[in-house]
């Protein structure tokens, strides 16, 4: 009893010190340590291979972001899919698109607010909290609130864009809708690095709690795990990952990266932890093979990644028979 | 956190009433379970046993009345390590989710570990209970591939792994074969001897009278709660079940 009290107090202190410390360390890494590391890695790779594929700055940004998306998205997806919430990513991405549209319009007139991805983050997190609220009040992540948020977010986006007809966002809008690997500015690569560190750290720390509420909410409540808190944490982190992955896959296809590698891994394993690792492996294969095939077949990268992932899924099912 | 004294009963419920919408399920139940008791909770189908048990564990909040667990209000009781529960219905995820028997049983240690990594002790305890419940050979199987009885034993193992002071079991042996059922009840008996409080819902009244020290008979209201020997001399069972029959025939007569 006394030991428990001590342990929970120690836990609280650790959280109070550790959380800001982790955020500061992540930010420091992203802004100070990451740019030289990035240059060193791609400089060496480019020197060794010397192909346009690894020497172009655009593709260096795209590859880096893609590899990180391939880690973060299936990692979060493993919990989300197993809670039968596969479409939540789609809903959040469409709301994020609404945020991007607002961000573009605002950014066009206010120079220092020209960060559409930040608007997307805010919109997606608000939508995530809204969904969580609806889930608590209506007692389920039913597909009706999902459908409403999905279409509502998208409607806002289209409405906002159509309003400012004088401002031309054509290419930018398209890149957020369908994703564009050649359109990832370095700030967004940095954002992706920071998000990936946060997501991996969060999952490493709370894996047990997330798994427990995914598998058996009642037992988790009995063990006095704060189910509401971890629900909210999971859905907010999902929103972050969706916005990050949207740059490459686009709002319409982004949910695939949360769902398809996980669905494939689930076919091949009888253990959740193995499935988690396998999901990330499949995510990476999909990203890399998708980028290469999009280059050699001259098709868009986002769809190529999704189609490779689905091919893996089909193989997994056939292999399982 | 207030220190709990040794004198506090494991469960103290006072005037607990609960209704789903307008349907009364539990009516004015007061019940005390002393630490170390083995309570059998019996009653006809639909008599509110499961709901009462959830209220006692703080999983549901009563409309009126109070419940204390080890001297603390049940809904704000936060020592998850002291509670173990085998529910009647297994979770929906166990038919779809790829998760191994060992991973499910390990969840029993999660409340102990909190945010820290599991220790070698935690893993040893999991190995021990897998052995104890006789599913060590199934440890790496996916839970959805198990039979109903094997699944149920997995959940029993998870509750045992939690090393709780209070074990609540809601018809834990449904679908479990007779032999492992007897072994399980012997194990409960042993655990109870070591001071663990047990609350058991079981439709097999023979099992309850054999193992429980005290019996509570419920049909929305509490009909009787006393020592097992005394209970067998009362007509509480007959009254509870006949009131259930009466209720059924009234609703049948009214064409409900």
Coordinates of C-alpha atoms in Angstrom, one line a residue:
Chain A
X1 CA 0.0 0.0 0.0
X2 CA 2.7 2.5 1.0
X3 CA 4.8 1.2 -1.7
X4 CA 2.0 1.8 -4.2
X5 CA 1.4 5.4 -3.0
X6 CA 5.1 6.0 -3.3
X7 CA 5.1 4.5 -6.8
X8 CA 2.2 6.6 -8.1
X9 CA 3.7 9.8 -6.6
X10 CA 7.0 8.9 -8.2
X11 CA 5.1 8.3 -11.4
X12 CA 3.5 11.7 -11.2
X13 CA 6.8 13.5 -10.6
X14 CA 8.3 11.5 -13.5
X15 CA 5.5 12.7 -15.8
X16 CA 5.7 16.3 -14.6
X17 CA 9.4 16.4 -15.3
X18 CA 9.6 13.9 -18.1
X19 CA 6.9 15.2 -20.4
X20 CA 8.2 18.8 -20.9
X21 CA 11.7 17.4 -20.9
X22 CA 10.8 14.9 -23.7
X23 CA 9.1 17.7 -25.8
X24 CA 12.1 20.0 -25.4
X25 CA 14.6 17.2 -26.2
X26 CA 12.5 16.3 -29.3
X27 CA 12.3 19.9 -30.5
X28 CA 16.1 20.4 -29.9
X29 CA 16.8 17.2 -31.9
X30 CA 14.5 18.3 -34.7
X31 CA 15.9 21.8 -35.1
X32 CA 19.5 21.3 -34.1
X33 CA 20.6 17.7 -34.6
X34 CA 18.4 16.6 -37.4
X35 CA 19.4 19.0 -40.3
X36 CA 23.1 18.0 -40.2
X37 CA 22.2 14.4 -39.8
X38 CA 19.9 14.6 -42.8
X39 CA 22.5 16.3 -44.9
X40 CA 25.2 13.8 -43.9
X41 CA 23.0 10.8 -44.6
X42 CA 21.8 11.9 -48.0
X43 CA 25.2 13.3 -48.9
X44 CA 26.8 9.9 -48.3
X45 CA 24.0 8.1 -50.0
X46 CA 24.1 10.4 -53.0
X47 CA 27.9 10.1 -53.2
X48 CA 27.7 6.3 -53.1
X49 CA 24.9 5.8 -55.6
X50 CA 24.9 9.0 -57.6
X51 CA 21.4 8.5 -59.0
X52 CA 18.8 11.3 -59.4
X53 CA 16.5 9.2 -57.2
X54 CA 18.7 9.8 -54.1
X55 CA 20.4 13.1 -55.1
X56 CA 17.3 15.3 -55.7
X57 CA 16.4 17.3 -52.7
X58 CA 12.7 16.7 -53.4
X59 CA 13.0 13.0 -53.3
X60 CA 15.3 13.1 -50.3
X61 CA 12.5 15.0 -48.5
X62 CA 9.9 12.6 -49.8
X63 CA 11.8 9.4 -48.9
X64 CA 12.5 10.6 -45.4
X65 CA 8.9 11.6 -44.8
X66 CA 7.7 8.4 -46.3
X67 CA 9.9 6.1 -44.2
X68 CA 8.7 8.0 -41.1
X69 CA 5.1 7.7 -42.1
X70 CA 5.7 4.0 -42.6
X71 CA 6.7 3.7 -39.0
X72 CA 4.2 6.0 -37.3
X73 CA 1.0 5.2 -39.2
X74 CA 0.9 1.4 -38.8
X75 CA 2.1 1.7 -35.2
X76 CA -1.0 3.8 -34.3
X77 CA -3.1 1.8 -36.8
X78 CA -2.6 -1.4 -35.0
X79 CA -4.6 -0.2 -32.0
X80 CA -7.1 1.7 -34.1
X81 CA -7.9 -1.1 -36.5
X82 CA -8.3 -3.6 -33.7
X83 CA -10.8 -1.4 -32.1
X84 CA -12.9 -1.5 -35.3
X85 CA -12.1 2.2 -35.9
X86 CA -10.5 1.8 -39.3
X87 CA -12.3 4.7 -40.8
X88 CA -11.4 7.2 -38.2
X89 CA -8.3 8.1 -40.0
X90 CA -10.3 8.9 -43.1
X91 CA -12.6 11.1 -41.2
X92 CA -9.8 13.0 -39.5
X93 CA -7.9 13.4 -42.8
X94 CA -10.9 15.0 -44.4
X95 CA -11.3 17.4 -41.5
X96 CA -7.6 18.1 -41.8
X97 CA -8.2 19.0 -45.4
X98 CA -10.7 21.6 -44.2
X99 CA -8.0 22.9 -42.0
X100 CA -5.5 23.1 -44.9
X101 CA -8.0 25.1 -47.0
X102 CA -8.6 27.6 -44.2
X103 CA -4.8 27.8 -43.7
X104 CA -4.2 28.5 -47.4
X105 CA -6.7 31.3 -47.5
X106 CA -5.5 32.8 -44.2
X107 CA -1.9 32.3 -45.3
X108 CA -2.5 34.1 -48.6
X109 CA -3.3 37.3 -46.7
X110 CA -1.3 37.0 -43.5
X111 CA 2.3 36.1 -44.3
X112 CA 3.3 34.8 -40.9
X113 CA 0.3 32.4 -40.7
X114 CA 1.3 30.7 -43.9
X115 CA 1.6 27.2 -42.4
X116 CA -1.4 25.2 -43.8
X117 CA -0.2 22.0 -42.1
X118 CA -0.5 23.6 -38.7
X119 CA -4.1 24.6 -39.5
X120 CA -4.6 20.9 -40.6
X121 CA -3.2 19.7 -37.2
X122 CA -5.5 22.0 -35.3
X123 CA -8.5 21.0 -37.3
X124 CA -7.8 17.3 -37.0
X125 CA -7.1 17.4 -33.3
X126 CA -10.4 19.4 -32.8
X127 CA -12.2 16.8 -34.9
X128 CA -10.6 14.0 -32.9
X129 CA -11.8 15.6 -29.6
X130 CA -15.2 16.1 -31.1
X131 CA -15.4 12.4 -32.1
X132 CA -14.2 11.4 -28.7
X133 CA -17.0 13.6 -27.2
X134 CA -19.6 12.0 -29.5
X135 CA -18.2 8.5 -28.6
X136 CA -18.7 9.2 -24.9
X137 CA -22.1 10.7 -25.2
X138 CA -23.5 8.2 -27.8
X139 CA -21.5 5.4 -26.2
X140 CA -19.7 4.1 -29.4
X141 CA -17.5 5.1 -32.3
X142 CA -20.5 4.5 -34.5
X143 CA -20.1 5.1 -38.2
X144 CA -22.8 7.8 -38.2
X145 CA -20.7 10.4 -36.4
X146 CA -17.7 9.3 -38.5
X147 CA -19.6 9.9 -41.7
X148 CA -20.8 13.3 -40.5
X149 CA -17.3 14.5 -39.5
X150 CA -15.8 13.1 -42.7
X151 CA -18.2 14.8 -45.1
X152 CA -18.5 17.9 -42.9
X153 CA -14.7 18.5 -42.8
X154 CA -14.4 18.0 -46.5
X155 CA -17.4 20.3 -47.2
X156 CA -15.7 23.1 -45.1
X157 CA -12.6 22.7 -47.2
X158 CA -14.2 22.9 -50.5
X159 CA -16.5 25.8 -49.4
X160 CA -13.5 27.8 -48.2
X161 CA -11.5 27.2 -51.4
X162 CA -14.4 28.1 -53.6
X163 CA -14.9 31.3 -51.7
X164 CA -11.6 32.9 -52.6
X165 CA -11.8 32.5 -56.3
X166 CA -9.3 35.3 -56.8
X167 CA -6.6 33.2 -55.0
X168 CA -5.2 30.3 -57.0
X169 CA -4.2 27.3 -54.9
X170 CA -4.7 24.7 -57.6
X171 CA -1.4 22.9 -57.3
X172 CA -1.2 23.1 -53.5
X173 CA -4.7 22.0 -53.0
X174 CA -4.1 19.0 -55.3
X175 CA -1.0 18.0 -53.3
X176 CA -3.0 17.9 -50.1
X177 CA -5.9 16.1 -51.7
X178 CA -3.9 13.4 -53.5
X179 CA -0.5 13.8 -51.9
X180 CA 2.7 14.7 -53.6
X181 CA 6.1 13.4 -52.7
X182 CA 7.8 16.2 -54.7
X183 CA 6.1 18.8 -52.5
X184 CA 7.4 18.2 -49.0
X185 CA 9.2 21.3 -47.7
X186 CA 12.0 20.8 -45.2
X187 CA 10.0 22.2 -42.4
X188 CA 7.4 19.5 -43.0
X189 CA 10.2 16.8 -42.9
X190 CA 11.2 18.3 -39.5
X191 CA 7.6 18.2 -38.4
X192 CA 7.4 14.6 -39.4
X193 CA 10.5 13.7 -37.5
X194 CA 9.2 15.4 -34.4
X195 CA 5.8 13.7 -34.7
X196 CA 7.4 10.3 -35.2
X197 CA 9.5 10.6 -32.1
X198 CA 6.5 11.7 -30.1
X199 CA 4.3 8.8 -31.4
X200 CA 7.0 6.2 -30.9
X201 CA 7.7 7.5 -27.5
X202 CA 4.1 7.7 -26.5
X203 CA 3.4 4.1 -27.7
X204 CA 6.5 2.8 -26.0
X205 CA 5.3 4.3 -22.8
X206 CA 1.6 3.4 -22.9
X207 CA 1.6 0.3 -25.0
X208 CA 0.2 -1.8 -22.2
X209 CA -2.6 0.6 -21.4
X210 CA -3.5 1.0 -25.1
X211 CA -3.5 -2.7 -25.7
X212 CA -5.7 -3.2 -22.6
X213 CA -8.4 -0.8 -23.7
X214 CA -8.2 -2.1 -27.2
X215 CA -8.8 -5.7 -26.1
X216 CA -11.0 -5.5 -23.1
X217 CA -12.3 -2.1 -21.9
X218 CA -14.2 -3.5 -18.9
X219 CA -11.1 -5.3 -17.5
X220 CA -9.1 -2.2 -18.1
X221 CA -11.6 -0.2 -16.1
X222 CA -11.5 -2.8 -13.3
X223 CA -7.7 -2.4 -13.3
X224 CA -8.4 1.3 -12.8
X225 CA -6.8 2.3 -16.0
X226 CA -8.2 5.7 -17.1
X227 CA -9.9 4.5 -20.2
X228 CA -11.2 7.9 -21.2
X229 CA -7.7 9.4 -21.0
X230 CA -6.1 6.7 -23.1
X231 CA -9.0 6.8 -25.6
X232 CA -8.4 10.5 -26.1
X233 CA -4.7 10.1 -26.3
X234 CA -5.0 7.5 -29.0
X235 CA -7.4 9.5 -31.1
X236 CA -5.4 12.7 -30.8
X237 CA -2.2 10.9 -31.8
X238 CA -4.1 9.3 -34.7
X239 CA -5.0 12.9 -35.8
X240 CA -1.3 13.9 -35.7
X241 CA -0.2 10.9 -37.7
X242 CA -2.9 11.4 -40.3
X243 CA -1.9 15.1 -40.9
X244 CA 1.8 14.1 -41.2
X245 CA 1.0 11.3 -43.7
X246 CA -1.4 13.5 -45.6
X247 CA 1.6 15.2 -47.3
X248 CA 2.5 12.1 -49.1
X249 CA -0.7 10.1 -49.5
X250 CA -3.2 13.0 -49.6
X251 CA -6.4 13.4 -47.6
X252 CA -8.3 10.8 -49.6
X253 CA -5.8 8.0 -49.4
X254 CA -4.2 8.6 -46.0
X255 CA -6.3 6.1 -44.0
X256 CA -4.8 3.3 -46.1
X257 CA -1.5 3.6 -44.3
X258 CA -3.2 3.2 -40.9
X259 CA -5.3 0.3 -42.0
X260 CA -3.8 -1.8 -44.8
X261 CA -0.4 -2.8 -43.4
X262 CA -2.1 -3.7 -40.1
X263 CA -4.8 -5.7 -41.8
X264 CA -2.1 -7.7 -43.7
X265 CA 0.0 -8.3 -40.6
X266 CA -3.1 -9.5 -38.7
X267 CA -3.5 -12.3 -41.2
X268 CA -0.1 -13.7 -40.5
X269 CA 0.3 -13.6 -36.8
X270 CA -1.4 -14.8 -33.6
X271 CA 0.3 -12.3 -31.3
X272 CA -0.4 -8.6 -31.1
X273 CA 3.2 -7.6 -30.5
X274 CA 4.5 -9.6 -33.5
X275 CA 1.6 -8.0 -35.5
X276 CA 2.8 -4.6 -34.4
X277 CA 6.3 -5.1 -35.7
X278 CA 5.1 -6.8 -38.9
X279 CA 2.7 -3.9 -39.6
X280 CA 5.7 -1.5 -39.6
X281 CA 7.7 -3.8 -41.8
X282 CA 4.8 -3.9 -44.3
X283 CA 4.4 -0.2 -44.0
X284 CA 8.0 0.4 -45.0
X285 CA 7.8 -2.1 -47.8
X286 CA 4.7 -0.3 -49.2
X287 CA 6.3 3.1 -48.9
X288 CA 9.6 2.2 -50.5
X289 CA 8.2 -0.1 -53.2
X290 CA 5.5 2.5 -53.8
X291 CA 8.0 5.3 -54.4
X292 CA 10.2 3.2 -56.7
X293 CA 7.3 1.9 -58.7
X294 CA 5.8 5.4 -59.0
X295 CA 9.2 6.5 -60.5
X296 CA 9.5 3.6 -62.9
X297 CA 5.9 3.4 -63.9
X298 CA 5.4 7.1 -64.0
X299 CA 2.3 7.1 -61.8
X300 CA 1.5 9.2 -58.7
X301 CA 3.3 8.2 -55.5
X302 CA 0.3 8.1 -53.1
X303 CA -1.8 5.7 -55.1
X304 CA 1.3 3.6 -55.8
X305 CA 2.0 3.2 -52.1
X306 CA -1.6 2.3 -51.4
X307 CA -1.7 -0.3 -54.2
X308 CA 1.5 -1.9 -53.0
X309 CA 0.1 -2.1 -49.5
X310 CA -3.0 -3.7 -50.8
X311 CA -1.0 -6.2 -52.9
X312 CA 0.8 -7.2 -49.6
X313 CA -2.6 -7.6 -48.0
X314 CA -3.8 -9.9 -50.8
X315 CA -0.6 -12.0 -50.6
X316 CA -1.1 -12.2 -46.8
X317 CA -4.6 -13.5 -47.2
X318 CA -3.7 -16.0 -49.9
X319 CA -0.7 -17.2 -47.8
X320 CA -3.0 -17.7 -44.9
X321 CA -5.3 -20.1 -46.7
Chain B
X1 CA -4.9 8.3 -0.7
X2 CA -6.3 7.4 2.7
X3 CA -4.8 4.5 4.5
X4 CA -7.1 1.6 4.7
X5 CA -7.2 -0.1 8.1
X6 CA -7.3 -3.9 8.5
X7 CA -10.9 -3.6 9.8
X8 CA -12.4 -2.3 6.6
X9 CA -14.6 -4.9 4.9
X10 CA -13.7 -5.8 1.3
X11 CA -17.1 -4.7 0.1
X12 CA -19.7 -2.6 1.9
X13 CA -22.8 -1.8 0.0
X14 CA -25.7 0.2 1.4
X15 CA -29.1 0.6 0.0
X16 CA -27.9 0.2 -3.6
X17 CA -30.6 0.7 -6.2
X18 CA -30.0 0.6 -10.0
X19 CA -32.3 0.7 -13.0
X20 CA -31.7 0.5 -16.7
X21 CA -34.0 3.3 -18.0
X22 CA -37.2 2.5 -16.1
X23 CA -36.4 -1.2 -15.6
X24 CA -35.4 -1.7 -12.0
X25 CA -32.6 -4.2 -11.8
X26 CA -31.3 -4.0 -8.3
X27 CA -33.5 -2.7 -5.4
X28 CA -32.3 -1.5 -2.1
X29 CA -29.5 -4.0 -1.6
X30 CA -27.3 -3.7 1.5
X31 CA -24.5 -6.2 1.7
X32 CA -21.2 -6.5 3.5
X33 CA -18.4 -8.9 2.4
X34 CA -15.7 -9.2 5.1
X35 CA -12.1 -9.5 4.0
X36 CA -11.3 -13.2 3.5
X37 CA -15.0 -14.2 2.9
X38 CA -16.1 -16.5 0.2
X39 CA -19.5 -15.2 -0.9
X40 CA -21.7 -17.1 -3.3
X41 CA -24.2 -14.9 -5.1
X42 CA -27.1 -16.8 -6.4
X43 CA -30.5 -16.1 -7.9
X44 CA -32.7 -16.8 -11.0
X45 CA -31.8 -15.6 -14.4
X46 CA -32.2 -11.8 -14.9
X47 CA -32.2 -11.3 -11.1
X48 CA -29.6 -8.5 -11.3
X49 CA -26.6 -10.6 -10.1
X50 CA -24.2 -9.4 -12.8
X51 CA -25.3 -5.8 -12.5
X52 CA -24.9 -5.9 -8.7
X53 CA -21.4 -7.4 -9.0
X54 CA -20.4 -4.6 -11.5
X55 CA -21.8 -2.0 -9.0
X56 CA -19.8 -3.6 -6.2
X57 CA -16.7 -3.4 -8.3
X58 CA -17.2 0.2 -9.1
X59 CA -17.7 -0.6 -12.8
X60 CA -21.2 0.9 -12.7
X61 CA -22.5 3.7 -10.5
X62 CA -25.7 2.9 -8.5
X63 CA -28.7 5.3 -8.9
X64 CA -28.9 5.6 -5.2
X65 CA -26.9 4.1 -2.3
X66 CA -23.2 3.7 -1.7
X67 CA -20.6 1.1 -2.2
X68 CA -17.2 1.0 -0.5
X69 CA -14.3 -1.2 -1.6
X70 CA -11.8 -1.7 1.2
X71 CA -13.1 1.4 2.9
X72 CA -13.0 3.7 -0.1
X73 CA -15.9 4.8 -2.3
X74 CA -16.0 2.2 -5.1
X75 CA -16.0 4.6 -8.1
X76 CA -13.1 6.5 -6.8
X77 CA -11.2 3.4 -5.5
X78 CA -8.0 3.5 -7.6
X79 CA -6.0 0.4 -6.5
X80 CA -6.5 -1.7 -9.6
X81 CA -4.0 -4.2 -8.3
X82 CA -6.4 -5.3 -5.6
X83 CA -9.2 -6.3 -7.9
X84 CA -9.6 -9.3 -10.2
X85 CA -12.6 -10.1 -12.3
X86 CA -13.7 -12.8 -14.6
X87 CA -16.8 -11.5 -16.4
X88 CA -19.6 -13.6 -17.9
X89 CA -19.2 -12.3 -21.4
X90 CA -15.8 -12.3 -22.9
X91 CA -14.8 -9.2 -24.9
X92 CA -15.8 -8.9 -28.5
X93 CA -12.2 -8.4 -29.6
X94 CA -11.3 -12.0 -28.6
X95 CA -12.9 -13.3 -31.8
X96 CA -11.1 -11.0 -34.2
X97 CA -8.0 -9.6 -32.7
X98 CA -4.7 -11.4 -33.2
X99 CA -3.5 -11.7 -29.6
X100 CA -2.0 -14.7 -27.9
X101 CA -3.1 -16.4 -24.7
X102 CA 0.1 -15.3 -23.0
X103 CA -0.5 -11.7 -24.0
X104 CA -4.0 -11.8 -22.5
X105 CA -2.9 -13.4 -19.3
X106 CA -0.1 -10.8 -19.0
X107 CA -2.7 -8.1 -18.9
X108 CA -3.3 -9.2 -15.3
X109 CA 0.0 -7.7 -14.5
X110 CA -0.6 -4.4 -16.2
X111 CA -2.1 -2.7 -13.1
X112 CA 1.0 -3.6 -11.2
X113 CA 3.4 -2.4 -13.8
X114 CA 1.7 0.9 -14.7
X115 CA 3.8 2.8 -17.2
X116 CA 7.0 0.9 -16.2
X117 CA 8.1 -2.1 -18.2
X118 CA 7.1 -5.5 -17.0
X119 CA 9.6 -7.2 -14.7
X120 CA 10.9 -10.7 -14.7
X121 CA 8.7 -11.3 -11.7
X122 CA 5.7 -10.3 -13.7
X123 CA 6.6 -12.8 -16.4
X124 CA 7.3 -15.5 -13.9
X125 CA 3.9 -15.0 -12.3
X126 CA 2.3 -15.3 -15.8
X127 CA 4.2 -18.5 -16.4
X128 CA 3.0 -19.8 -13.0
X129 CA -0.7 -19.2 -13.6
X130 CA -0.6 -20.5 -17.1
X131 CA 0.7 -23.7 -15.5
X132 CA -1.7 -23.6 -12.7
X133 CA -4.8 -23.3 -14.9
X134 CA -3.4 -25.9 -17.3
X135 CA -3.1 -23.8 -20.4
X136 CA 0.7 -23.5 -20.6
X137 CA 0.7 -25.5 -23.8
X138 CA -1.7 -23.0 -25.4
X139 CA 0.3 -19.9 -24.4
X140 CA 1.3 -19.0 -27.9
X141 CA -2.1 -19.7 -29.5
X142 CA -4.3 -16.9 -30.8
X143 CA -7.2 -16.6 -28.3
X144 CA -9.8 -16.6 -31.1
X145 CA -8.7 -20.1 -32.0
X146 CA -9.5 -21.5 -28.6
X147 CA -12.7 -23.3 -27.5
X148 CA -15.1 -21.6 -25.1
X149 CA -13.7 -23.5 -22.1
X150 CA -10.1 -22.8 -23.0
X151 CA -10.9 -19.1 -23.4
X152 CA -12.6 -19.0 -20.1
X153 CA -9.5 -20.6 -18.5
X154 CA -7.4 -17.9 -20.1
X155 CA -9.6 -15.2 -18.4
X156 CA -9.4 -17.0 -15.1
X157 CA -5.6 -17.1 -15.5
X158 CA -5.6 -13.4 -16.2
X159 CA -7.6 -12.7 -13.0
X160 CA -5.2 -15.0 -11.0
X161 CA -2.2 -13.2 -12.5
X162 CA -3.5 -10.0 -11.1
X163 CA -2.8 -11.3 -7.5
X164 CA -5.8 -9.4 -6.3
X165 CA -7.1 -9.2 -2.8
X166 CA -10.7 -9.5 -4.1
X167 CA -11.6 -11.9 -6.9
X168 CA -15.0 -11.5 -8.5
X169 CA -16.2 -14.3 -10.8
X170 CA -19.3 -14.2 -12.9
X171 CA -20.2 -17.8 -13.8
X172 CA -16.5 -18.4 -14.6
X173 CA -16.8 -22.0 -15.6
X174 CA -19.4 -21.9 -18.3
X175 CA -18.2 -24.1 -21.1
X176 CA -15.3 -25.5 -19.0
X177 CA -15.2 -29.3 -18.8
X178 CA -16.1 -31.0 -15.4
X179 CA -12.6 -32.1 -14.5
X180 CA -11.0 -28.7 -14.9
X181 CA -14.0 -27.1 -13.3
X182 CA -13.5 -29.1 -10.1
X183 CA -9.8 -28.3 -10.2
X184 CA -10.6 -24.6 -10.6
X185 CA -13.0 -24.6 -7.6
X186 CA -10.4 -26.4 -5.5
X187 CA -7.9 -23.7 -6.5
X188 CA -10.4 -20.9 -5.5
X189 CA -10.8 -22.7 -2.2
X190 CA -7.0 -22.7 -1.7
X191 CA -6.8 -19.0 -2.6
X192 CA -9.5 -18.2 -0.2
X193 CA -7.6 -20.1 2.6
X194 CA -4.7 -17.7 2.0
X195 CA -6.9 -14.8 2.8
X196 CA -8.2 -13.7 -0.7
X197 CA -11.8 -12.5 -0.7
X198 CA -13.9 -14.2 -3.3
X199 CA -17.3 -13.3 -4.7
X200 CA -18.7 -15.9 -7.0
X201 CA -21.8 -15.9 -9.2
X202 CA -22.7 -19.4 -10.1
X203 CA -25.9 -21.1 -11.3
X204 CA -24.8 -24.5 -9.9
X205 CA -26.0 -24.2 -6.3
X206 CA -24.2 -27.4 -5.4
X207 CA -20.9 -25.8 -6.2
X208 CA -21.8 -22.7 -4.2
X209 CA -22.9 -24.5 -1.1
X210 CA -19.8 -26.7 -1.2
X211 CA -17.3 -23.8 -1.4
X212 CA -18.8 -20.6 -0.2
X213 CA -18.8 -19.5 3.5
X214 CA -21.7 -17.2 3.0
X215 CA -24.5 -17.1 0.4
X216 CA -26.5 -14.1 -0.8
X217 CA -29.7 -14.9 -2.7
X218 CA -30.8 -12.1 -5.0
X219 CA -33.8 -11.4 -7.1
X220 CA -33.7 -7.7 -7.6
X221 CA -34.0 -7.4 -3.8
X222 CA -31.7 -9.3 -1.5
X223 CA -33.6 -12.2 -0.1
X224 CA -31.1 -13.5 2.3
X225 CA -27.4 -13.1 3.2
X226 CA -26.0 -15.4 5.8
X227 CA -23.6 -18.3 6.5
X228 CA -24.0 -21.2 4.1
X229 CA -25.3 -23.7 6.7
X230 CA -27.9 -21.3 8.0
X231 CA -28.8 -20.4 4.4
X232 CA -29.7 -24.0 3.6
X233 CA -32.2 -24.0 6.4
X234 CA -34.0 -20.9 5.1
X235 CA -36.5 -20.8 2.3
X236 CA -34.8 -17.8 0.6
X237 CA -34.0 -19.8 -2.5
X238 CA -37.6 -21.0 -2.9
X239 CA -38.9 -17.5 -2.4
X240 CA -36.5 -15.8 -4.8
X241 CA -37.2 -18.3 -7.5
X242 CA -40.9 -18.4 -7.1
X243 CA -41.1 -14.6 -7.2
X244 CA -39.2 -14.9 -10.5
X245 CA -41.7 -17.5 -11.7
X246 CA -44.6 -15.2 -10.6
X247 CA -43.1 -12.2 -12.3
X248 CA -42.7 -14.3 -15.5
X249 CA -46.2 -15.6 -15.5
X250 CA -47.7 -12.1 -14.8
X251 CA -45.8 -10.7 -17.7
X252 CA -46.9 -13.7 -19.8
X253 CA -50.5 -13.1 -18.8
X254 CA -50.3 -9.5 -19.6
X255 CA -49.1 -10.5 -23.1
X256 CA -45.8 -8.6 -22.5

